[in-house]
Coordinates of C-alpha atoms and ligand atoms in Angstrom, one line a residue:
M1 CA -21.7 -46.5 67.1
P2 CA -18.4 -45.6 68.9
A3 CA -19.5 -48.2 71.4
Y4 CA -19.1 -50.9 68.8
P5 CA -15.8 -50.5 67.1
G6 CA -15.9 -54.0 65.6
V7 CA -19.2 -53.2 63.8
R8 CA -17.8 -49.9 62.7
R9 CA -14.7 -51.5 61.3
L10 CA -16.9 -54.1 59.5
L11 CA -19.1 -51.3 58.1
G12 CA -15.9 -49.4 57.0
A13 CA -14.7 -52.5 55.2
V14 CA -18.0 -53.0 53.4
L15 CA -17.9 -49.4 52.3
F16 CA -14.3 -49.8 51.2
L17 CA -15.2 -52.8 49.1
L18 CA -18.2 -51.0 47.6
A19 CA -15.9 -48.1 46.7
A20 CA -13.4 -50.5 45.2
L21 CA -16.0 -52.1 43.0
A22 CA -17.6 -48.8 42.2
P23 CA -16.9 -47.2 38.7
A24 CA -13.8 -45.2 38.6
R25 CA -15.6 -41.9 38.7
A26 CA -17.2 -41.2 42.2
T27 CA -20.4 -39.3 42.6
P28 CA -20.1 -35.8 43.9
A29 CA -20.1 -35.5 47.7
D30 CA -23.7 -35.1 48.6
D31 CA -23.1 -35.7 52.2
A32 CA -21.1 -33.5 54.5
A33 CA -20.0 -36.6 56.5
A34 CA -18.6 -38.4 53.5
V35 CA -14.8 -38.2 53.1
R36 CA -13.6 -39.3 49.7
I37 CA -9.9 -39.9 49.1
G38 CA -8.8 -40.3 45.6
V39 CA -5.6 -42.4 45.1
L40 CA -3.6 -43.0 42.0
A41 CA -3.6 -46.7 41.3
F42 CA -0.3 -47.1 39.7
L43 CA 0.0 -50.8 40.2
G44 CA -3.6 -51.5 39.4
T45 CA -6.7 -51.3 41.5
E46 CA -6.0 -54.3 43.8
A47 CA -2.5 -53.2 44.6
A48 CA -3.9 -49.7 45.5
I49 CA -6.5 -51.2 47.8
G50 CA -3.8 -53.2 49.5
E51 CA -1.4 -50.4 49.8
W52 CA -3.7 -47.7 51.1
S53 CA -6.0 -49.7 53.3
P54 CA -4.0 -48.6 56.5
V55 CA -5.0 -45.1 55.7
L56 CA -8.6 -46.0 55.3
R57 CA -8.6 -47.8 58.5
R58 CA -6.9 -45.1 60.4
L59 CA -9.2 -42.4 59.1
Q60 CA -12.3 -44.5 59.8
A61 CA -11.1 -44.9 63.3
A62 CA -10.2 -41.3 63.7
L63 CA -13.3 -39.7 62.1
P64 CA -16.2 -41.6 63.6
G65 CA -18.8 -39.1 62.3
H66 CA -17.7 -39.5 58.7
T67 CA -17.9 -42.1 56.1
V68 CA -14.4 -42.5 54.7
S69 CA -13.9 -44.1 51.3
L70 CA -11.0 -44.6 48.9
V71 CA -11.4 -44.1 45.2
Q72 CA -8.8 -45.6 42.9
L73 CA -8.2 -43.8 39.7
D74 CA -5.7 -43.4 36.9
H75 CA -4.0 -40.1 36.2
R76 CA -6.9 -38.6 34.1
G77 CA -9.6 -40.0 36.4
L78 CA -8.0 -38.6 39.5
R79 CA -7.6 -35.2 37.9
D80 CA -11.2 -35.2 36.6
A81 CA -12.6 -36.3 40.0
A82 CA -10.6 -33.5 41.7
A83 CA -11.8 -30.9 39.2
A84 CA -15.4 -32.0 39.7
G85 CA -15.2 -31.9 43.4
E86 CA -15.9 -35.6 43.7
I87 CA -13.0 -36.2 46.1
D88 CA -11.9 -34.3 49.2
F89 CA -8.3 -35.5 49.3
L90 CA -5.9 -37.1 46.9
I91 CA -2.9 -39.3 47.2
T92 CA -0.8 -39.4 44.1
N93 CA 2.8 -39.6 42.8
P94 CA 4.9 -36.4 43.2
G95 CA 4.8 -35.6 39.5
H96 CA 1.1 -35.8 39.2
Y97 CA 0.7 -33.9 42.4
V98 CA 2.8 -31.0 41.1
E99 CA 0.7 -30.9 38.0
L100 CA -2.6 -30.8 40.0
E101 CA -1.1 -28.2 42.3
A102 CA -0.6 -25.9 39.3
E103 CA -3.8 -26.7 37.7
L104 CA -6.3 -27.3 40.5
G105 CA -4.7 -25.8 43.6
A106 CA -4.0 -29.2 45.2
S107 CA -2.1 -28.5 48.4
R108 CA 0.0 -31.2 50.1
I109 CA -0.5 -31.6 53.8
L110 CA 1.5 -34.8 54.3
T111 CA 4.2 -36.8 52.6
L112 CA 4.6 -40.5 52.9
D113 CA 7.5 -41.3 55.2
P114 CA 9.3 -44.4 53.8
G115 CA 11.0 -44.9 57.1
P116 CA 14.7 -45.2 57.8
P117 CA 17.1 -45.2 56.1
R118 CA 15.1 -43.3 53.4
A119 CA 14.0 -39.8 54.1
P120 CA 10.6 -38.4 52.7
E121 CA 12.5 -35.9 50.5
R122 CA 14.7 -38.6 48.9
S123 CA 12.4 -41.5 48.6
I124 CA 11.5 -42.1 44.9
G125 CA 13.6 -42.9 41.9
S126 CA 13.4 -45.0 38.8
A127 CA 15.3 -47.9 37.6
V128 CA 16.1 -49.0 34.1
I129 CA 16.0 -52.8 34.2
V130 CA 17.7 -55.1 31.7
K131 CA 18.0 -58.8 31.7
A132 CA 20.8 -59.9 33.9
G133 CA 23.9 -60.7 32.0
N134 CA 23.1 -58.4 29.1
G135 CA 26.6 -57.1 28.5
A136 CA 25.6 -54.9 25.6
L137 CA 23.8 -52.5 27.9
R138 CA 25.8 -50.9 30.6
T139 CA 24.9 -47.2 30.8
L140 CA 21.9 -45.1 30.0
A141 CA 23.6 -43.9 26.8
D142 CA 23.5 -47.5 25.5
L143 CA 19.7 -47.2 25.3
R144 CA 20.0 -45.4 22.0
G145 CA 18.4 -47.4 19.3
R146 CA 16.9 -49.8 21.7
R147 CA 13.3 -50.9 22.5
V148 CA 12.3 -49.8 25.9
A149 CA 9.2 -50.8 27.8
V150 CA 7.3 -48.3 30.0
V151 CA 4.0 -48.3 31.8
S152 CA 3.1 -45.0 30.2
T153 CA 4.9 -42.0 28.9
E154 CA 3.2 -39.9 31.6
G155 CA 4.3 -41.8 34.6
F156 CA 6.5 -39.9 37.0
G157 CA 8.2 -42.7 38.9
G158 CA 8.5 -44.7 35.7
F159 CA 9.2 -42.7 32.6
Q160 CA 9.6 -39.0 33.4
T161 CA 12.5 -39.2 36.0
I162 CA 14.5 -41.4 33.5
W163 CA 13.7 -39.0 30.7
R164 CA 15.3 -36.2 32.7
E165 CA 18.6 -38.2 33.1
L166 CA 18.5 -39.2 29.4
A167 CA 17.9 -35.6 28.4
A168 CA 21.0 -34.5 30.4
Q169 CA 23.0 -36.8 28.1
G170 CA 21.4 -35.5 25.0
I171 CA 19.1 -38.4 24.5
D172 CA 15.5 -37.9 23.5
P173 CA 13.5 -41.1 24.1
Q174 CA 10.9 -40.3 21.5
R175 CA 13.5 -39.7 18.9
D176 CA 16.5 -41.9 19.9
F177 CA 14.8 -45.1 21.0
A178 CA 14.1 -47.7 18.4
E179 CA 10.7 -48.2 20.2
L180 CA 9.0 -46.9 23.3
K181 CA 6.8 -49.8 24.2
V182 CA 3.9 -48.7 26.4
V183 CA 2.7 -51.8 28.3
G184 CA 0.2 -50.1 30.7
L185 CA -0.6 -51.0 34.3
P186 CA 0.3 -52.9 36.3
M187 CA 4.0 -52.2 36.3
T188 CA 4.9 -55.8 36.5
G189 CA 4.1 -55.9 32.7
V190 CA 7.4 -54.1 32.2
F191 CA 9.3 -57.0 33.8
E192 CA 7.4 -59.4 31.7
A193 CA 8.1 -57.5 28.4
V194 CA 11.8 -57.4 29.1
A195 CA 11.8 -61.1 30.2
R196 CA 10.0 -62.1 27.0
G197 CA 12.5 -60.2 24.9
E198 CA 9.8 -57.8 23.6
A199 CA 11.9 -55.0 24.9
D200 CA 15.7 -54.6 25.5
A201 CA 15.1 -52.6 28.7
G202 CA 12.3 -51.4 30.9
I203 CA 11.6 -48.5 33.2
V204 CA 10.2 -49.1 36.6
R205 CA 9.9 -47.4 40.0
S206 CA 13.0 -48.0 42.2
C207 CA 12.7 -50.6 44.8
L208 CA 10.1 -52.5 42.8
L209 CA 12.8 -54.8 41.5
E210 CA 14.0 -55.5 45.0
S211 CA 10.5 -56.4 46.1
R212 CA 10.6 -59.8 44.5
A213 CA 13.4 -62.3 44.7
E214 CA 12.9 -63.7 41.2
W215 CA 13.2 -60.2 39.7
R216 CA 16.3 -59.5 41.7
T217 CA 18.0 -62.5 40.0
A218 CA 16.6 -62.1 36.6
F219 CA 17.2 -58.4 36.1
T220 CA 19.9 -55.8 36.7
V221 CA 19.7 -52.0 36.9
L222 CA 21.2 -49.9 34.1
G223 CA 23.3 -46.9 35.1
A224 CA 22.8 -47.5 38.8
R225 CA 23.8 -44.5 40.9
S226 CA 25.1 -44.6 44.4
E227 CA 22.6 -42.6 46.5
P228 CA 23.5 -42.6 50.2
D229 CA 20.8 -44.0 52.6
F230 CA 18.8 -45.3 49.7
P231 CA 18.5 -49.1 49.9
C232 CA 17.5 -49.8 46.3
A233 CA 19.2 -49.5 42.9
T234 CA 18.2 -46.3 41.1
S235 CA 19.1 -45.0 37.7
T236 CA 17.9 -41.5 38.6
R237 CA 18.1 -38.8 41.1
L238 CA 15.8 -39.1 44.1
Y239 CA 12.5 -37.3 44.6
P240 CA 10.2 -36.8 47.5
D241 CA 7.6 -39.5 48.3
W242 CA 3.9 -39.5 47.5
P243 CA 2.0 -36.6 49.1
L244 CA -1.5 -36.5 50.5
A245 CA -3.1 -33.2 49.4
T246 CA -6.3 -31.2 50.0
L247 CA -8.2 -29.6 47.2
R248 CA -9.6 -26.0 47.2
H249 CA -13.0 -27.2 48.4
T250 CA -11.7 -29.4 51.2
P251 CA -12.9 -28.0 54.6
P252 CA -9.9 -26.9 56.6
A253 CA -11.2 -28.4 59.8
L254 CA -11.5 -31.8 58.0
A255 CA -8.0 -31.3 56.6
K256 CA -6.7 -30.7 60.1
E257 CA -8.4 -33.8 61.5
V258 CA -7.1 -36.0 58.7
T259 CA -3.6 -34.6 59.1
L260 CA -3.6 -35.3 62.8
A261 CA -5.0 -38.7 62.3
L262 CA -2.5 -39.7 59.7
L263 CA 0.5 -38.2 61.5
A264 CA -0.4 -40.4 64.3
M265 CA 0.1 -43.5 62.1
S266 CA 3.2 -45.5 62.8
A267 CA 5.0 -48.0 60.5
A268 CA 5.2 -50.5 63.3
R269 CA 1.5 -50.4 64.1
D270 CA -0.1 -49.5 60.8
G271 CA 2.6 -50.5 58.3
M272 CA 2.7 -47.0 57.0
E273 CA 3.8 -43.6 58.3
W274 CA 3.3 -40.0 57.2
A275 CA 5.5 -37.0 57.7
V276 CA 5.0 -33.3 57.4
P277 CA 4.9 -32.2 53.8
A278 CA 8.3 -32.5 52.0
D279 CA 9.9 -30.1 49.6
Y280 CA 8.8 -30.8 46.0
Q281 CA 11.2 -28.4 44.4
A282 CA 13.1 -31.2 42.8
V283 CA 10.0 -32.3 40.9
H284 CA 9.5 -28.7 39.7
E285 CA 13.0 -28.6 38.4
M286 CA 12.5 -31.9 36.6
F287 CA 9.4 -30.6 34.9
R288 CA 11.1 -27.3 34.0
E289 CA 14.0 -29.1 32.5
L290 CA 11.8 -31.3 30.4
Q291 CA 9.3 -28.5 29.7
I292 CA 6.4 -30.7 30.5
G293 CA 3.5 -30.6 33.0
P294 CA 3.1 -27.1 34.4
Y295 CA 6.1 -26.0 32.4
A296 CA 4.8 -27.2 29.1
Y297 CA 4.3 -23.6 28.1
L298 CA 8.1 -23.3 27.8
R299 CA 7.8 -25.4 24.7
E300 CA 5.5 -22.9 23.1
P301 CA 7.5 -21.3 20.4
T302 CA 8.9 -17.9 21.3
L303 CA 9.9 -15.4 18.7
M304 CA 13.5 -16.5 19.0
V305 CA 12.6 -20.1 18.5
L306 CA 10.4 -19.3 15.5
A307 CA 13.1 -17.1 14.1
E308 CA 15.6 -19.9 14.4
R309 CA 13.3 -22.5 13.0
Y310 CA 12.1 -20.4 10.0
W311 CA 15.2 -18.3 9.4
R312 CA 15.5 -19.4 5.8
W313 CA 11.9 -18.4 5.0
I314 CA 12.3 -15.2 7.0
A315 CA 15.6 -14.3 5.2
A316 CA 14.0 -15.1 1.8
F317 CA 11.0 -13.0 2.6
A318 CA 13.2 -10.1 3.9
L319 CA 15.2 -10.4 0.7
L320 CA 12.1 -10.2 -1.4
L321 CA 10.8 -7.3 0.6
A322 CA 14.1 -5.5 0.3
A323 CA 14.1 -6.1 -3.5
W324 CA 10.6 -4.9 -3.7
I325 CA 11.4 -1.8 -1.7
L326 CA 14.5 -1.1 -3.8
Y327 CA 12.5 -1.6 -7.0
T328 CA 9.7 0.7 -5.8
V329 CA 12.2 3.4 -4.7
R330 CA 14.0 3.2 -8.0
V331 CA 10.8 3.4 -10.0
E332 CA 9.7 6.3 -7.9
H333 CA 13.0 8.0 -8.4
L334 CA 12.8 7.4 -12.2
V335 CA 9.3 8.7 -12.4
H336 CA 10.4 11.8 -10.4
A337 CA 13.4 12.3 -12.6
R338 CA 11.4 11.8 -15.9
T339 CA 8.6 14.1 -14.6
A340 CA 11.1 16.8 -13.8
E341 CA 12.7 16.4 -17.2
L342 CA 9.3 16.6 -18.9
R343 CA 8.4 19.6 -16.8
A344 CA 11.6 21.3 -17.8
A345 CA 11.1 20.4 -21.4
L346 CA 7.6 21.8 -21.3
A347 CA 8.7 25.0 -19.6
A348 CA 11.5 25.4 -22.2
R349 CA 9.0 24.8 -25.0
E350 CA 6.5 27.3 -23.5
A351 CA 9.3 29.8 -23.1
L352 CA 10.3 29.2 -26.8
E353 CA 6.7 29.5 -27.9
L354 CA 6.4 32.7 -26.0
R355 CA 9.5 34.1 -27.6
I356 CA 8.3 33.0 -31.1
R357 CA 5.0 34.6 -30.5
A358 CA 6.6 37.8 -29.3
N359 CA 8.9 37.8 -32.3
Q360 CA 6.0 37.0 -34.6
E361 CA 4.1 39.9 -33.2
Q362 CA 7.1 42.1 -33.6
A363 CA 7.5 41.0 -37.2
D364 CA 3.8 41.6 -37.9
H365 CA 4.1 45.0 -36.4
L366 CA 7.3 45.8 -38.4
A367 CA 5.6 44.6 -41.5
R368 CA 2.6 46.8 -41.0
L369 CA 4.9 49.7 -40.2
S370 CA 6.8 49.0 -43.4
V371 CA 3.7 49.2 -45.5
L372 CA 2.8 52.4 -43.8
G373 CA 6.4 53.6 -44.3
E374 CA 6.1 52.9 -48.0
L375 CA 2.8 54.8 -48.1
S376 CA 4.0 57.6 -45.8
G377 CA 5.2 59.9 -48.6
T378 CA 1.8 60.1 -50.1
L379 CA 0.3 60.2 -46.6
A380 CA 1.9 63.5 -45.8
H381 CA 0.6 64.9 -49.1
E382 CA -2.9 63.5 -48.3
L383 CA -2.9 65.2 -44.9
N384 CA -1.6 68.4 -46.4
Q385 CA -4.7 68.8 -48.4
P386 CA -7.3 69.0 -45.6
L387 CA -4.8 71.1 -43.6
A388 CA -4.3 73.6 -46.4
T389 CA -8.1 73.8 -47.0
I390 CA -8.5 74.4 -43.2
A391 CA -5.8 77.1 -43.3
N392 CA -7.4 78.8 -46.4
Y393 CA -10.8 79.0 -44.7
A394 CA -9.3 80.3 -41.5
H395 CA -7.3 83.0 -43.4
S396 CA -10.4 83.9 -45.4
L397 CA -12.3 84.4 -42.2
I398 CA -9.6 86.6 -40.8
R399 CA -9.5 88.7 -43.9
R400 CA -13.3 89.2 -44.0
S401 CA -13.2 90.1 -40.4
D402 CA -10.5 92.7 -41.1
N403 CA -12.5 94.1 -44.0
G404 CA -15.6 94.1 -41.9
R405 CA -17.3 91.8 -44.5
L406 CA -17.7 88.8 -42.1
T407 CA -21.2 87.6 -42.3
D408 CA -22.8 84.8 -40.3
D409 CA -23.3 82.7 -43.4
A410 CA -19.6 83.0 -44.3
V411 CA -18.6 82.0 -40.8
R412 CA -21.0 79.0 -40.8
E413 CA -19.8 77.9 -44.3
A414 CA -16.1 78.3 -43.4
S415 CA -16.5 76.5 -40.0
G416 CA -18.4 73.6 -41.7
E417 CA -15.6 73.2 -44.2
I418 CA -12.9 73.4 -41.5
A419 CA -14.8 70.8 -39.4
G420 CA -15.3 68.5 -42.4
Q421 CA -11.6 68.7 -43.4
A422 CA -10.5 68.1 -39.8
D423 CA -12.7 65.0 -39.6
R424 CA -11.2 63.7 -42.8
A425 CA -7.7 64.2 -41.4
A426 CA -8.6 62.6 -38.1
G427 CA -10.2 59.6 -39.9
I428 CA -7.0 59.0 -41.9
L429 CA -4.8 59.2 -38.7
G430 CA -7.2 57.0 -36.7
R431 CA -7.1 54.2 -39.2
I432 CA -3.3 54.4 -39.4
R433 CA -3.0 54.4 -35.6
G434 CA -5.3 51.4 -35.3
F435 CA -3.4 49.5 -38.1
A436 CA 0.0 50.3 -36.7
K437 CA -0.9 49.4 -33.1
K438 CA 1.2 46.6 -31.6
R439 CA -1.0 43.8 -30.3
A440 CA -1.4 40.0 -30.0
A441 CA -3.1 38.0 -32.7
V442 CA -6.8 37.5 -32.2
R443 CA -9.6 35.5 -34.0
E444 CA -12.9 37.3 -34.7
R445 CA -15.9 36.3 -36.7
V446 CA -16.3 38.8 -39.4
A447 CA -17.7 39.2 -43.0
P448 CA -15.0 39.2 -45.6
G449 CA -16.7 42.2 -47.3
A450 CA -16.3 44.3 -44.2
L451 CA -12.6 43.5 -44.1
V452 CA -12.2 44.6 -47.7
V453 CA -14.1 47.8 -47.2
E454 CA -11.9 48.7 -44.2
A455 CA -8.7 47.9 -46.1
V456 CA -9.8 49.9 -49.2
A457 CA -10.7 52.9 -47.0
L458 CA -7.3 52.8 -45.3
F459 CA -5.6 52.4 -48.7
R460 CA -7.5 55.3 -50.2
G461 CA -7.0 57.5 -47.1
M462 CA -3.3 57.2 -47.4
L463 CA -2.9 58.1 -51.1
A464 CA -3.2 61.6 -52.6
N465 CA -4.3 60.3 -56.0
A466 CA -5.8 57.0 -55.0
P467 CA -6.8 54.9 -58.0
E468 CA -10.4 53.8 -58.4
V469 CA -11.0 50.6 -56.4
S470 CA -14.2 48.7 -57.2
V471 CA -15.5 46.1 -54.8
D472 CA -17.7 43.3 -56.1
D473 CA -19.1 41.1 -53.2
T474 CA -21.2 38.1 -54.3
L475 CA -20.8 36.2 -51.0
P476 CA -24.0 35.3 -49.2
A477 CA -24.8 37.8 -46.4
D478 CA -24.2 35.2 -43.7
A479 CA -20.8 34.1 -44.9
I480 CA -18.3 34.5 -42.1
V481 CA -14.6 33.9 -41.7
E482 CA -12.9 33.6 -38.4
V483 CA -9.7 35.7 -38.7
D484 CA -7.5 38.3 -37.2
P485 CA -9.0 41.4 -38.9
L486 CA -5.9 43.5 -38.8
Q487 CA -3.7 40.8 -40.3
I488 CA -6.1 40.2 -43.2
Q489 CA -6.3 44.0 -43.8
Q490 CA -2.6 44.0 -43.8
V491 CA -2.6 41.4 -46.6
L492 CA -5.2 43.3 -48.6
L493 CA -3.4 46.6 -48.1
N494 CA -0.2 45.0 -49.4
L495 CA -2.0 43.5 -52.5
L496 CA -3.7 46.9 -53.2
K497 CA -0.4 48.7 -52.8
N498 CA 1.4 46.2 -55.1
G499 CA -1.3 46.6 -57.7
Y500 CA -1.0 50.4 -57.4
D501 CA 2.8 50.2 -57.8
A502 CA 2.5 47.9 -60.8
A503 CA 0.4 50.5 -62.7
R504 CA 2.3 53.6 -61.6
G505 CA 2.9 55.9 -64.6
L506 CA 0.4 54.0 -66.8
P507 CA -2.8 55.6 -68.1
P508 CA -5.5 56.1 -65.5
E509 CA -7.7 53.2 -66.9
R510 CA -4.8 50.9 -66.3
Q511 CA -4.6 52.1 -62.7
R512 CA -8.0 51.0 -61.6
L513 CA -8.1 48.1 -59.1
T514 CA -10.9 45.6 -58.7
V515 CA -11.6 43.5 -55.6
R516 CA -13.9 40.5 -56.2
I517 CA -15.3 38.5 -53.2
D518 CA -17.0 35.2 -53.9
E519 CA -17.2 31.6 -52.7
G520 CA -14.5 29.2 -54.0
K521 CA -15.3 26.2 -56.1
G522 CA -13.5 22.9 -56.7
D523 CA -10.3 22.9 -54.7
S524 CA -11.4 26.1 -52.9
A525 CA -14.9 24.9 -52.0
G526 CA -15.8 26.1 -48.5
H527 CA -13.5 29.1 -48.8
A528 CA -14.1 32.8 -49.3
R529 CA -12.0 34.1 -52.2
I530 CA -10.8 37.7 -52.2
A531 CA -9.2 38.5 -55.6
V532 CA -7.3 41.8 -56.0
R533 CA -6.9 42.5 -59.7
D534 CA -4.7 45.2 -61.3
H535 CA -4.0 46.1 -64.8
G536 CA -0.4 47.0 -64.3
S537 CA 2.9 45.7 -65.7
G538 CA 2.3 42.1 -64.8
L539 CA 5.1 39.7 -63.8
D540 CA 8.3 38.9 -65.6
A541 CA 9.8 35.3 -65.5
T542 CA 12.0 36.1 -62.4
A543 CA 9.3 37.8 -60.5
R544 CA 6.9 34.9 -61.3
E545 CA 9.4 32.4 -59.8
R546 CA 10.5 34.4 -56.8
L547 CA 7.4 36.4 -56.0
F548 CA 6.9 35.0 -52.5
E549 CA 10.5 34.8 -51.5
P550 CA 11.5 37.0 -48.6
F551 CA 13.6 40.1 -49.7
F552 CA 12.7 39.6 -53.4
T553 CA 11.9 43.0 -54.8
T554 CA 12.1 44.9 -58.0
K555 CA 11.4 48.3 -56.4
A556 CA 14.0 50.8 -55.5
D557 CA 12.4 51.5 -52.1
G558 CA 10.9 48.0 -51.7
L559 CA 11.8 45.5 -48.8
G560 CA 10.6 42.4 -50.6
L561 CA 8.9 41.1 -47.5
G562 CA 5.2 42.0 -48.3
L563 CA 4.1 38.9 -50.2
S564 CA 6.1 36.4 -48.1
I565 CA 4.5 37.8 -44.9
C566 CA 1.1 37.8 -46.6
R567 CA 1.4 34.2 -47.5
T568 CA 2.4 33.3 -44.0
I569 CA -0.6 35.2 -42.6
A570 CA -2.9 33.3 -45.1
E571 CA -1.5 30.0 -44.1
A572 CA -1.8 30.8 -40.4
H573 CA -5.5 31.2 -41.1
R574 CA -5.5 27.8 -42.9
G575 CA -6.0 29.7 -46.1
R576 CA -3.9 30.3 -49.3
L577 CA -2.4 33.2 -51.2
T578 CA -1.9 32.6 -54.9
V579 CA -1.4 34.6 -58.1
D580 CA -3.2 34.4 -61.4
E581 CA -1.5 36.6 -64.0
D582 CA -3.6 35.6 -67.0
A583 CA -7.0 36.9 -66.1
G584 CA -9.0 37.0 -69.3
G585 CA -6.0 38.0 -71.5
E586 CA -6.0 41.5 -69.9
P587 CA -2.7 43.0 -68.7
G588 CA -1.8 42.9 -65.0
C589 CA -2.3 40.1 -62.6
E590 CA -4.7 38.9 -59.9
F591 CA -3.7 37.9 -56.4
I592 CA -6.2 35.6 -54.7
L593 CA -6.5 35.3 -50.9
S594 CA -8.8 32.3 -49.9
L595 CA -9.9 31.9 -46.3
P596 CA -12.0 29.0 -44.9
L597 CA -15.6 29.9 -44.2
A598 CA -16.5 29.5 -40.6
P599 CA -19.5 27.3 -39.8
S600 CA -22.6 29.5 -39.7
A601 CA -23.4 30.6 -36.2
S602 CA -26.6 32.0 -34.8
E603 CA -25.1 35.4 -34.0
P604 CA -24.8 37.9 -36.9
P605 CA -21.4 38.5 -38.4
E606 CA -19.3 41.3 -36.9
C607 CA -19.9 44.2 -39.1
R608 CA -19.1 47.8 -38.2
S609 CA -21.4 50.5 -39.4
D610 CA -18.6 52.7 -40.8
H611 CA -17.7 49.9 -43.3
A612 CA -21.0 50.3 -44.9
A613 CA -20.6 54.1 -45.0
D614 CA -17.2 53.8 -46.7
R615 CA -18.6 51.4 -49.2
Ligands
ADP701 P1 7.9 44.9 -52.3 O1 6.6 45.4 -52.6 O2 8.6 45.5 -51.1 O3 8.8 44.7 -53.4 P2 6.5 42.4 -52.2 O4 6.9 41.1 -51.6 O5 5.2 42.9 -51.9 O6 7.7 43.4 -51.8 O7 6.7 42.2 -53.8 C1 7.8 41.6 -54.3 C2 7.9 41.8 -55.8 O8 6.9 41.2 -56.5 C3 7.8 43.2 -56.1 O9 9.0 43.9 -56.0 C4 7.3 43.1 -57.6 O10 8.4 42.9 -58.5 C5 6.5 41.9 -57.6 N1 5.1 42.2 -57.6 C6 4.3 42.1 -56.5 N2 3.0 42.4 -56.8 C7 3.0 42.7 -58.1 C8 1.9 43.1 -59.1 N3 0.7 43.2 -58.7 N4 2.3 43.3 -60.4 C9 3.6 43.1 -60.7 N5 4.6 42.7 -59.9 C10 4.3 42.5 -58.6

């Protein structure tokens, strides 16, 4: 083949045409000898073929063992082909190149050399064209509110470089233009749109205007800058020319061959020249300023930006949160304070109750002692009797012993009497001690009859000439009250003693006392009634009225507390203490203590054996 360069050139041309007619997307390189070069067709497919055919020819000549082809693609097509490995090299505009560099690792190996006076680094700019003689549009700032034609909003040499200059003046094309008219490729459409009056201005690549005489006369460039050594009118800063770049999969040896081949091109011979890769930093700066392309991430909202954008919502939310926290803290505080107050009140109440209980116990104790005190005169007499008997028997034993008449029988008889009398005295004292003991109130299940028997025994034990006390218990055997036994005995003792006092000095038949125990009827149903009846003096009008008043007494040595305490005790047991002074027309009166019967339980009532013995 090298022997027939003409044939080779013909073959290359056929291949080129096939490539030109082929669909935009090339097939993956299936042949190591195939060299595919993707080019951005910014002026349309035909223009691209015409523009880059020197490159194709040069490479076909320099790489005889390879099949070189050009693939013309738009922005997206070129990117996709590069990503899919369908092309080995790409030629594109500087902006697109920088994007592919960041995304796909495209690496420039050459930059198009525009030839003197332009340098490869300062080769590309954009021009805003307006109809010649349009006096209303002089500077870029005048574009506000105008209709502007562009090829696309992605084009580097067209739109993006202009956008940078506008942004520097605070103009946002998307926001501030009346219309951004996208006319698509080829770029000549921009001239046509402005010429037809469909747009007030158009954005094109610099030097395009100068390429046709009719355009030069029909249009002028807006905001033209003076850029030294740049032969065309430009509205923007200048950027490096188009690069030729390898991709990650491009074989380095092939890249080297292509570089050498293209560096050898000369403008004079080939109509096109390449230089070593230029510096594309200016393109990076443009993208960074506009926050597009590889720097689009800068547009992503940062915390600061979000805070600035939503500060009203954030402030409202913070206010709500603060209000809620304040409210919660206040409620907590109030709850704490109220709880503390409640606790203090409860503690104070408990302390008060404790004091009341202690006082009550003290009062109960004093009341019991007072009853005992009133009975103590006779108590001494009562104890004197067994003691005198004991002393008599003891003396008698001594005498008999002295006389030598002490027999075993006499000793046994005297000792038996002494022991009996001593037991009697001990029994009296034991009851009194138990009654006088200071203790807290209790509740015990007990038969009312047992309480009466115990109280009568105590009463009789304390009196020298105790009157006759008859007890008549008609309650069922399982009738139980739940009471403090000592307190109830205290009541009964008081009633017995009052009855005894009322009949003092009267004939013996008037001194007898009766205790009747039965179940209440009518109002008192469900209650055990204990009625203490005397036949004494009865009550006069004052006594009847003031009977239960504290400190009311008609006795010289009385305290007047007995009945009032008795009523309190009865009520504390949910019972009653009443008086009935007209019992069957007989003299005297009857005091009735009624106590609620406890629900019958399976266990037998508490009943001590000595009660039965005393009865
Ligand atoms: P005290 O016995 O210390 O006087 P009480 O409260 O027991 O105190 O009795 C108050 C008063 O009621 C007695 O002083 C007495 O006048 C009258 N009284 C109480 N019981 C009888 C009673 N069975 N018969 C007549 N009067 C009574």
